[in-house]
Coordinates of C-alpha atoms and ligand atoms in Angstrom, one line a residue:
M1175 CA -11.7 -25.2 -8.1
N1176 CA -10.5 -22.2 -6.2
S1177 CA -7.2 -20.7 -7.3
P1178 CA -4.4 -20.9 -4.8
F1179 CA -3.1 -17.6 -6.1
E1180 CA -4.7 -14.3 -5.3
F1181 CA -3.9 -10.8 -6.6
G1182 CA -5.5 -7.5 -6.0
S1183 CA -7.0 -8.3 -2.7
V1184 CA -5.7 -8.2 0.8
I1185 CA -3.9 -11.4 1.6
T1186 CA -4.0 -12.9 5.1
G1187 CA -3.9 -16.3 6.8
A1188 CA -2.6 -19.4 5.2
V1189 CA -1.9 -17.8 1.9
F1190 CA 0.1 -15.0 3.4
L1191 CA 3.8 -15.5 2.6
D1192 CA 6.9 -14.8 4.6
R1193 CA 7.5 -11.2 6.0
E1194 CA 8.6 -12.7 9.3
E1195 CA 11.1 -10.0 10.0
E1196 CA 8.6 -7.3 9.3
R1197 CA 5.8 -9.0 11.3
T1198 CA 8.1 -9.3 14.3
R1199 CA 9.3 -5.7 14.1
L1200 CA 5.8 -4.4 13.7
T1201 CA 4.4 -6.5 16.5
L1202 CA 7.2 -5.4 18.8
N1203 CA 6.6 -1.7 17.9
L1204 CA 2.9 -2.1 18.8
S1205 CA 3.6 -3.8 22.2
S1206 CA 6.1 -1.0 23.0
G1207 CA 3.7 1.7 21.9
I1208 CA 6.0 2.8 19.1
N1209 CA 4.4 4.4 16.0
T1210 CA 5.4 2.8 12.6
I1211 CA 5.5 4.3 9.2
L1212 CA 5.5 1.7 6.4
I1213 CA 6.4 2.7 2.9
S1214 CA 6.7 0.8 -0.4
P1215 CA 5.8 1.2 -4.1
R1216 CA 2.3 0.1 -5.1
R1217 CA 1.2 -3.4 -4.5
W1218 CA 4.2 -4.7 -2.6
G1219 CA 2.0 -5.8 0.3
K1220 CA 1.6 -3.0 2.9
T1221 CA -2.1 -3.5 3.5
S1222 CA -1.7 -7.3 3.7
L1223 CA 1.2 -7.0 6.2
V1224 CA -0.7 -4.8 8.6
A1225 CA -3.9 -7.0 8.3
Q1226 CA -1.9 -10.1 8.9
V1227 CA -0.2 -8.6 12.0
A1228 CA -3.7 -7.6 13.3
L1229 CA -4.9 -11.2 12.6
E1230 CA -2.0 -12.7 14.5
N1231 CA -2.5 -10.5 17.5
K1232 CA -3.4 -12.6 20.5
D1233 CA -3.7 -9.9 23.1
P1234 CA -7.4 -9.2 23.7
K1235 CA -6.5 -5.8 25.2
T1236 CA -4.9 -4.7 21.9
V1237 CA -7.6 -3.4 19.5
F1238 CA -7.0 -2.4 15.9
C1239 CA -8.8 0.4 14.1
F1240 CA -8.5 0.6 10.3
L1241 CA -9.0 3.7 8.3
D1242 CA -8.3 3.8 4.6
L1243 CA -7.8 7.3 3.3
F1244 CA -8.1 6.2 -0.4
T1245 CA -11.4 8.0 -1.0
I1246 CA -10.9 10.8 1.5
R1247 CA -10.2 14.2 -0.1
T1248 CA -11.0 16.7 2.7
E1249 CA -10.3 17.3 6.3
E1250 CA -14.0 17.1 7.1
E1251 CA -14.3 13.6 5.5
F1252 CA -11.2 12.6 7.5
Y1253 CA -12.6 13.6 10.8
K1254 CA -16.0 12.0 10.1
K1255 CA -14.5 8.7 9.1
F1256 CA -11.9 8.7 11.8
A1257 CA -14.6 9.1 14.5
T1258 CA -16.8 6.5 12.9
Q1259 CA -14.1 3.9 12.6
L1260 CA -12.8 4.5 16.1
I1261 CA -16.2 3.9 17.6
K1262 CA -17.0 0.9 15.4
S1263 CA -13.7 -0.8 16.2
T1264 CA -13.9 -0.3 20.0
S1265 CA -17.6 -1.2 20.6
N1266 CA -19.3 -4.4 19.8
R1267 CA -23.0 -3.7 19.8
W1268 CA -24.8 -0.7 18.4
E1269 CA -26.2 0.3 21.8
E1270 CA -22.5 0.5 22.8
W1271 CA -21.7 2.6 19.8
I1272 CA -24.3 5.1 20.7
D1273 CA -23.2 5.1 24.4
T1274 CA -19.6 5.6 23.3
A1275 CA -20.5 8.3 20.9
K1276 CA -22.5 10.1 23.5
K1277 CA -19.8 9.9 26.1
F1278 CA -17.0 11.1 23.9
F1279 CA -18.8 13.4 21.6
G1280 CA -20.7 15.3 24.2
N1281 CA -20.3 18.7 22.5
L1282 CA -20.6 17.4 19.0
A1283 CA -24.1 16.1 19.0
P1284 CA -23.5 13.4 16.3
K1285 CA -26.3 12.1 14.2
F1286 CA -26.2 8.4 13.3
S1287 CA -27.2 6.9 10.0
F1288 CA -27.5 3.2 9.8
G1289 CA -26.7 1.1 6.7
E1290 CA -28.4 -1.9 5.3
D1291 CA -27.2 -4.0 8.2
P1292 CA -27.8 -1.7 11.2
L1293 CA -26.1 -4.1 13.6
H1294 CA -22.8 -3.8 11.9
D1295 CA -23.0 -0.8 9.7
F1296 CA -23.5 2.9 10.6
S1297 CA -21.9 6.2 10.0
I1298 CA -21.8 9.3 12.0
T1299 CA -22.9 12.6 10.6
L1300 CA -21.1 15.5 12.2
D1301 CA -21.9 19.0 11.5
Y1302 CA -19.3 20.9 9.5
A1303 CA -19.2 23.6 12.1
A1304 CA -19.0 21.1 14.9
I1305 CA -16.1 19.4 13.3
R1306 CA -14.2 22.6 12.8
Q1307 CA -14.8 23.5 16.5
S1308 CA -14.0 20.1 17.9
A1309 CA -11.2 18.8 15.6
E1310 CA -9.0 18.6 18.7
E1311 CA -11.5 16.5 20.6
I1312 CA -11.8 14.1 17.7
L1313 CA -8.0 13.7 17.4
D1314 CA -7.7 12.9 21.0
L1315 CA -10.5 10.3 20.8
P1316 CA -8.1 7.3 20.4
E1317 CA -6.4 8.1 23.7
K1318 CA -9.6 8.8 25.5
I1319 CA -11.4 5.7 24.4
A1320 CA -8.3 3.5 25.0
T1321 CA -7.8 4.9 28.5
E1322 CA -11.5 4.5 29.4
K1323 CA -11.8 1.0 28.1
G1324 CA -8.4 -0.1 29.4
I1325 CA -7.1 -1.2 26.0
R1326 CA -4.2 -0.4 23.7
L1327 CA -5.6 1.0 20.5
V1328 CA -3.7 0.6 17.3
V1329 CA -4.9 3.1 14.7
C1330 CA -4.0 2.0 11.2
L1331 CA -4.1 4.7 8.5
D1332 CA -3.7 3.3 5.0
E1333 CA -3.0 5.4 1.9
F1334 CA -1.9 8.2 4.1
Q1335 CA -0.3 10.1 1.2
N1336 CA -3.8 11.2 0.3
I1337 CA -3.7 14.0 2.8
G1338 CA -1.6 15.7 0.1
F1339 CA -5.0 16.4 -1.5
F1340 CA -6.3 18.3 1.5
D1341 CA -6.5 22.1 1.3
E1342 CA -3.8 22.7 3.8
P1343 CA -1.8 19.5 4.2
L1344 CA 1.0 20.9 6.2
A1345 CA -1.2 22.6 8.8
F1346 CA -3.3 19.4 9.0
Q1347 CA -0.2 17.3 9.6
K1348 CA 1.0 19.7 12.3
Q1349 CA -2.4 19.4 14.0
L1350 CA -2.4 15.6 13.9
R1351 CA 1.1 15.3 15.2
S1352 CA 0.6 17.8 18.0
F1353 CA -2.0 15.5 19.5
W1354 CA -0.8 12.1 18.6
Q1355 CA 2.7 12.5 19.9
H1356 CA 1.3 12.7 23.4
H1357 CA -0.7 9.5 23.2
K1358 CA 0.4 6.6 25.3
Q1359 CA -2.4 4.1 25.2
S1360 CA -2.9 4.4 21.5
C1361 CA -0.3 4.1 18.7
Y1362 CA -0.3 4.6 15.0
I1363 CA 0.6 2.6 11.9
I1364 CA 0.8 5.0 9.0
Y1365 CA 1.3 3.5 5.5
G1366 CA 1.0 4.4 1.9
S1367 CA 2.5 4.2 -1.5
K1368 CA 3.7 6.9 -3.8
K1369 CA 6.9 6.3 -2.1
H1370 CA 8.4 9.7 -2.9
M1371 CA 5.5 11.6 -1.4
M1372 CA 5.3 9.4 1.7
A1373 CA 9.1 9.7 2.2
G1374 CA 8.7 13.5 1.9
L1375 CA 6.2 13.5 4.8
F1376 CA 8.3 11.5 7.2
Q1377 CA 11.9 11.9 6.3
H1378 CA 12.4 15.6 5.9
Q1379 CA 13.5 17.5 8.9
G1380 CA 11.2 20.4 8.4
M1381 CA 8.0 18.3 8.1
P1382 CA 5.6 17.8 11.0
F1383 CA 5.9 14.0 11.0
Y1384 CA 9.6 13.9 11.0
R1385 CA 10.8 11.2 13.4
F1386 CA 7.2 10.4 14.4
G1387 CA 8.1 6.7 14.6
D1388 CA 9.9 3.7 13.2
L1389 CA 10.3 4.2 9.4
M1390 CA 10.0 0.8 7.7
W1391 CA 10.7 0.4 3.9
L1392 CA 8.9 -2.8 2.8
K1393 CA 11.0 -5.0 0.6
K1394 CA 9.9 -7.5 -2.1
I1395 CA 9.6 -11.1 -1.1
E1396 CA 12.6 -13.2 -1.9
Q1397 CA 12.6 -15.7 -4.7
V1398 CA 13.2 -18.8 -2.6
Y1399 CA 10.0 -18.2 -0.7
W1400 CA 8.0 -17.7 -3.9
E1401 CA 9.5 -20.9 -5.4
S1402 CA 8.0 -23.2 -2.7
Y1403 CA 4.8 -21.1 -2.5
I1404 CA 4.1 -21.6 -6.1
V1405 CA 5.0 -25.3 -6.1
Q1406 CA 2.8 -25.8 -3.0
G1407 CA -0.1 -23.8 -4.6
F1408 CA -0.1 -26.1 -7.6
A1409 CA 0.3 -29.3 -5.5
D1410 CA -2.6 -28.3 -3.1
T1411 CA -4.9 -28.1 -6.0
G1412 CA -3.9 -31.4 -7.7
K1413 CA -1.6 -29.8 -10.3
S1414 CA 2.1 -29.6 -10.5
I1415 CA 5.0 -27.4 -11.5
T1416 CA 8.8 -27.9 -11.1
S1417 CA 10.8 -25.7 -8.8
T1418 CA 12.8 -24.4 -11.7
L1419 CA 9.7 -23.2 -13.5
A1420 CA 8.2 -21.8 -10.3
S1421 CA 11.4 -19.9 -9.7
R1422 CA 11.3 -18.6 -13.3
I1423 CA 7.9 -17.2 -12.7
A1424 CA 9.2 -15.2 -9.7
S1425 CA 12.3 -14.1 -11.5
L1426 CA 10.4 -13.0 -14.6
M1427 CA 8.1 -10.9 -12.3
E1428 CA 11.2 -9.7 -10.4
N1429 CA 9.7 -11.0 -7.1
H1430 CA 7.1 -8.3 -7.2
P1431 CA 4.4 -9.7 -4.9
Y1432 CA 1.3 -8.7 -6.9
Y1433 CA 2.8 -9.7 -10.3
V1434 CA 4.2 -13.0 -9.1
Q1435 CA 0.7 -13.9 -7.9
F1436 CA -0.8 -12.6 -11.2
L1437 CA 1.5 -14.7 -13.4
S1438 CA 1.2 -17.7 -11.1
Y1439 CA -2.6 -17.5 -11.4
Q1440 CA -2.4 -17.2 -15.1
C1441 CA -0.1 -20.3 -15.4
W1442 CA -2.3 -22.2 -13.0
T1443 CA -5.5 -21.6 -15.0
L1444 CA -3.9 -22.7 -18.2
T1445 CA -2.5 -25.8 -16.6
E1446 CA -4.5 -29.0 -16.6
Q1447 CA -2.0 -31.2 -14.9
E1448 CA 1.6 -30.1 -15.2
C1449 CA 2.8 -26.7 -16.0
N1450 CA 5.5 -26.4 -18.6
Q1451 CA 7.6 -23.8 -20.5
E1452 CA 5.0 -23.4 -23.3
I1453 CA 2.2 -22.7 -20.8
L1454 CA 4.4 -20.1 -19.1
E1455 CA 5.1 -18.4 -22.3
K1456 CA 1.4 -18.4 -23.3
A1457 CA 0.5 -17.0 -19.8
I1458 CA 3.0 -14.1 -20.2
Q1459 CA 1.6 -13.3 -23.7
D1460 CA -1.9 -13.4 -22.3
L1461 CA -1.0 -10.9 -19.6
I1462 CA 0.7 -8.7 -22.1
N1463 CA -2.4 -8.8 -24.4
Q1464 CA -4.6 -8.0 -21.4
Q1465 CA -2.5 -5.0 -20.4
S1466 CA -1.5 -3.8 -23.8
M1467 CA -4.2 -1.1 -24.3
F1468 CA -3.2 0.4 -20.9
Y1469 CA 0.5 0.4 -21.7
Q1470 CA -0.2 2.0 -25.1
H1471 CA -2.2 4.7 -23.4
E1472 CA 0.5 5.1 -20.8
T1473 CA 3.2 5.6 -23.4
D1474 CA 1.0 7.9 -25.5
G1475 CA 1.1 10.3 -22.6
L1476 CA 4.9 10.4 -22.5
T1477 CA 7.3 12.6 -24.3
N1478 CA 9.8 11.1 -26.8
L1479 CA 12.7 11.8 -24.3
Q1480 CA 10.8 10.0 -21.6
I1481 CA 10.3 7.0 -23.9
N1482 CA 14.0 7.0 -24.7
F1483 CA 14.7 7.0 -21.0
L1484 CA 12.5 4.0 -20.4
K1485 CA 14.3 2.2 -23.3
A1486 CA 17.6 2.9 -21.6
V1487 CA 16.3 1.6 -18.2
T1488 CA 14.8 -1.5 -19.8
S1489 CA 18.0 -2.3 -21.6
G1490 CA 19.7 -2.5 -18.2
E1491 CA 21.8 0.7 -18.5
K1492 CA 23.1 1.6 -15.1
Q1493 CA 24.9 4.8 -15.8
L1494 CA 21.9 6.8 -17.0
T1495 CA 23.6 10.2 -16.9
A1496 CA 26.9 9.0 -18.5
S1497 CA 27.6 10.8 -21.7
E1498 CA 27.7 7.6 -23.7
T1499 CA 24.3 6.5 -22.5
V1500 CA 22.9 10.0 -23.1
R1501 CA 24.2 9.9 -26.6
K1502 CA 23.2 6.3 -27.4
Y1503 CA 19.5 6.8 -26.3
N1504 CA 19.2 10.6 -26.9
L1505 CA 18.3 11.6 -23.4
G1506 CA 18.7 15.3 -23.6
T1507 CA 20.5 17.5 -21.0
P1508 CA 21.3 16.5 -17.4
G1509 CA 18.6 18.9 -16.2
N1510 CA 16.2 17.1 -18.5
I1511 CA 17.1 13.7 -17.1
K1512 CA 16.4 15.0 -13.6
R1513 CA 13.0 16.3 -14.6
M1514 CA 12.2 13.0 -16.3
L1515 CA 13.2 11.0 -13.2
T1516 CA 10.7 13.0 -11.1
A1517 CA 8.0 13.0 -13.7
L1518 CA 8.2 9.2 -14.3
E1519 CA 8.4 8.5 -10.5
N1520 CA 5.4 10.6 -9.9
K1521 CA 3.5 8.7 -12.5
E1522 CA 4.7 5.5 -10.7
I1523 CA 6.2 4.2 -13.9
I1524 CA 9.7 4.0 -12.4
E1525 CA 11.1 3.4 -8.9
I1526 CA 14.2 5.0 -7.7
N1527 CA 16.2 3.3 -4.9
G1528 CA 19.4 5.2 -4.2
K1529 CA 21.2 5.1 -7.5
T1530 CA 19.2 2.4 -9.2
V1531 CA 16.2 3.0 -11.4
E1532 CA 13.7 0.3 -12.2
I1533 CA 10.5 0.0 -14.2
G1534 CA 7.9 -0.7 -11.5
D1535 CA 5.6 -3.1 -13.5
P1536 CA 7.6 -6.1 -14.8
I1537 CA 5.0 -6.9 -17.4
F1538 CA 5.3 -3.3 -18.7
K1539 CA 9.1 -3.9 -18.9
I1540 CA 8.6 -7.0 -21.0
W1541 CA 6.1 -5.1 -23.2
I1542 CA 8.7 -2.3 -23.7
K1543 CA 11.3 -4.9 -24.6
K1544 CA 9.0 -6.5 -27.1
Y1545 CA 7.4 -3.5 -28.8
L1546 CA 9.6 -0.5 -28.3
L1547 CA 13.1 -2.0 -28.3
K1548 CA 12.7 -4.0 -31.5
Ligands
LIG1745 N1 2.8 -11.6 2.1 C1 2.2 -11.9 0.9 N2 2.0 -13.1 0.5 C2 1.5 -13.4 -0.7 N3 1.1 -12.5 -1.5 C3 1.2 -11.2 -1.2 C4 1.8 -10.8 0.1 N4 1.8 -9.5 0.1 C5 1.3 -9.0 -1.0 N5 1.0 -10.0 -1.9 C6 0.4 -9.9 -3.2 O1 0.4 -8.6 -3.6 C7 -0.9 -8.0 -3.7 C8 -1.0 -6.6 -3.2 O2 -0.9 -6.6 -1.8 P1 -1.4 -5.4 -1.0 O3 -2.7 -4.9 -1.4 O4 -1.3 -5.8 0.5 O5 -0.3 -4.3 -1.3 P2 -0.2 -2.8 -1.0 O6 1.2 -2.4 -0.9 O7 -1.1 -2.4 0.1 O8 -0.8 -2.2 -2.4 P3 -1.3 -0.7 -2.7 O9 -0.1 0.1 -2.9 O10 -2.1 -0.9 -4.0 O11 -2.1 -0.3 -1.6 C9 -1.8 -9.0 -3.0 O12 -3.1 -9.1 -3.6 C10 -1.1 -10.3 -3.3 O13 -1.4 -10.8 -4.5
LIG1746 MG1 -2.6 -1.0 0.2

């Protein structure tokens, strides 16, 4: 039997939960040609949200183009993939791909290579020198294609923080913005994690993308939604769970979308008919065991002060710089605490929201409680 709970993949359709406010806002932005920047910590549902909005789009004149920067480390790779995806998403047949490419890449003389399924899979090889010379033409492609075809093109750039790896990220961003800000028929959804870094790209006045569009901070999904989602997921597959226990799953995982699905899945697989407290406890222990090597490795890479800091956060201390907390957990100097915050946030172990500091992974938090705070 297929599990009603999914984690680790992009979620769309019937199993996509809530996010009504965000879907409406994003859809409205698209129809008004407003760019959107979407930021959240890892695995809160950015990719799924954009995919769902694209799926719900009913306007045949609005076309989505997806580009994941996850594996892209250089400007050249970016231009190549950008051009390929633009052509793929705006043409239906390969003859049309070639026509489009010829029309818009006049000066670039692209070479095509076809994949295993030539009707649906191809990539464009562009000369390194040609890319350098024609970067501007490539960046203007969305607007040109959209105008020519009479469509609105929504360019979705996932894992955008990866441009931080490029040789000259700032110059590159300036280049992108200088073209994209003039586009009328195409608009952009830019999203990514490493919240700190993404925020740096869009929130700081001196940065090229400052005020490029509507800045959306994705939230977690509220507990009430999870409760009925989990109950329904069990019921749909001939099993059952009480609302109280379903709610407990969500609260133990602090409503973190990925982890709520992860723990729900684990409970669901262990349940034959009706889920109960013992099954829930076993499911959590199984998850801790599965992840334990990774957590051990993660903490091996931390300094003693950083571990002390994680203990303080896990114990629920709110005033982390108060002298009493510093003394109780041996946290070092204020300068040290500041450095720890940055280091742990960069490692994506903690999340900082205003004055609150949280451990990002709720299972890691349980592990710390169990094994480090004894
Ligand atoms: N709206 C949703 N309804 C149900 N589950 C969701 C939803 N959004 C996210 N999830 C859960 O969270 C997981 C991660 O979602 P997704 O990959 O969209 O997040 P992300 O923020 O893009 O992650 P990453 O930072 O790794 O790119 C999904 O596989 C799913 O288990
Ligand atoms: Mg994602």
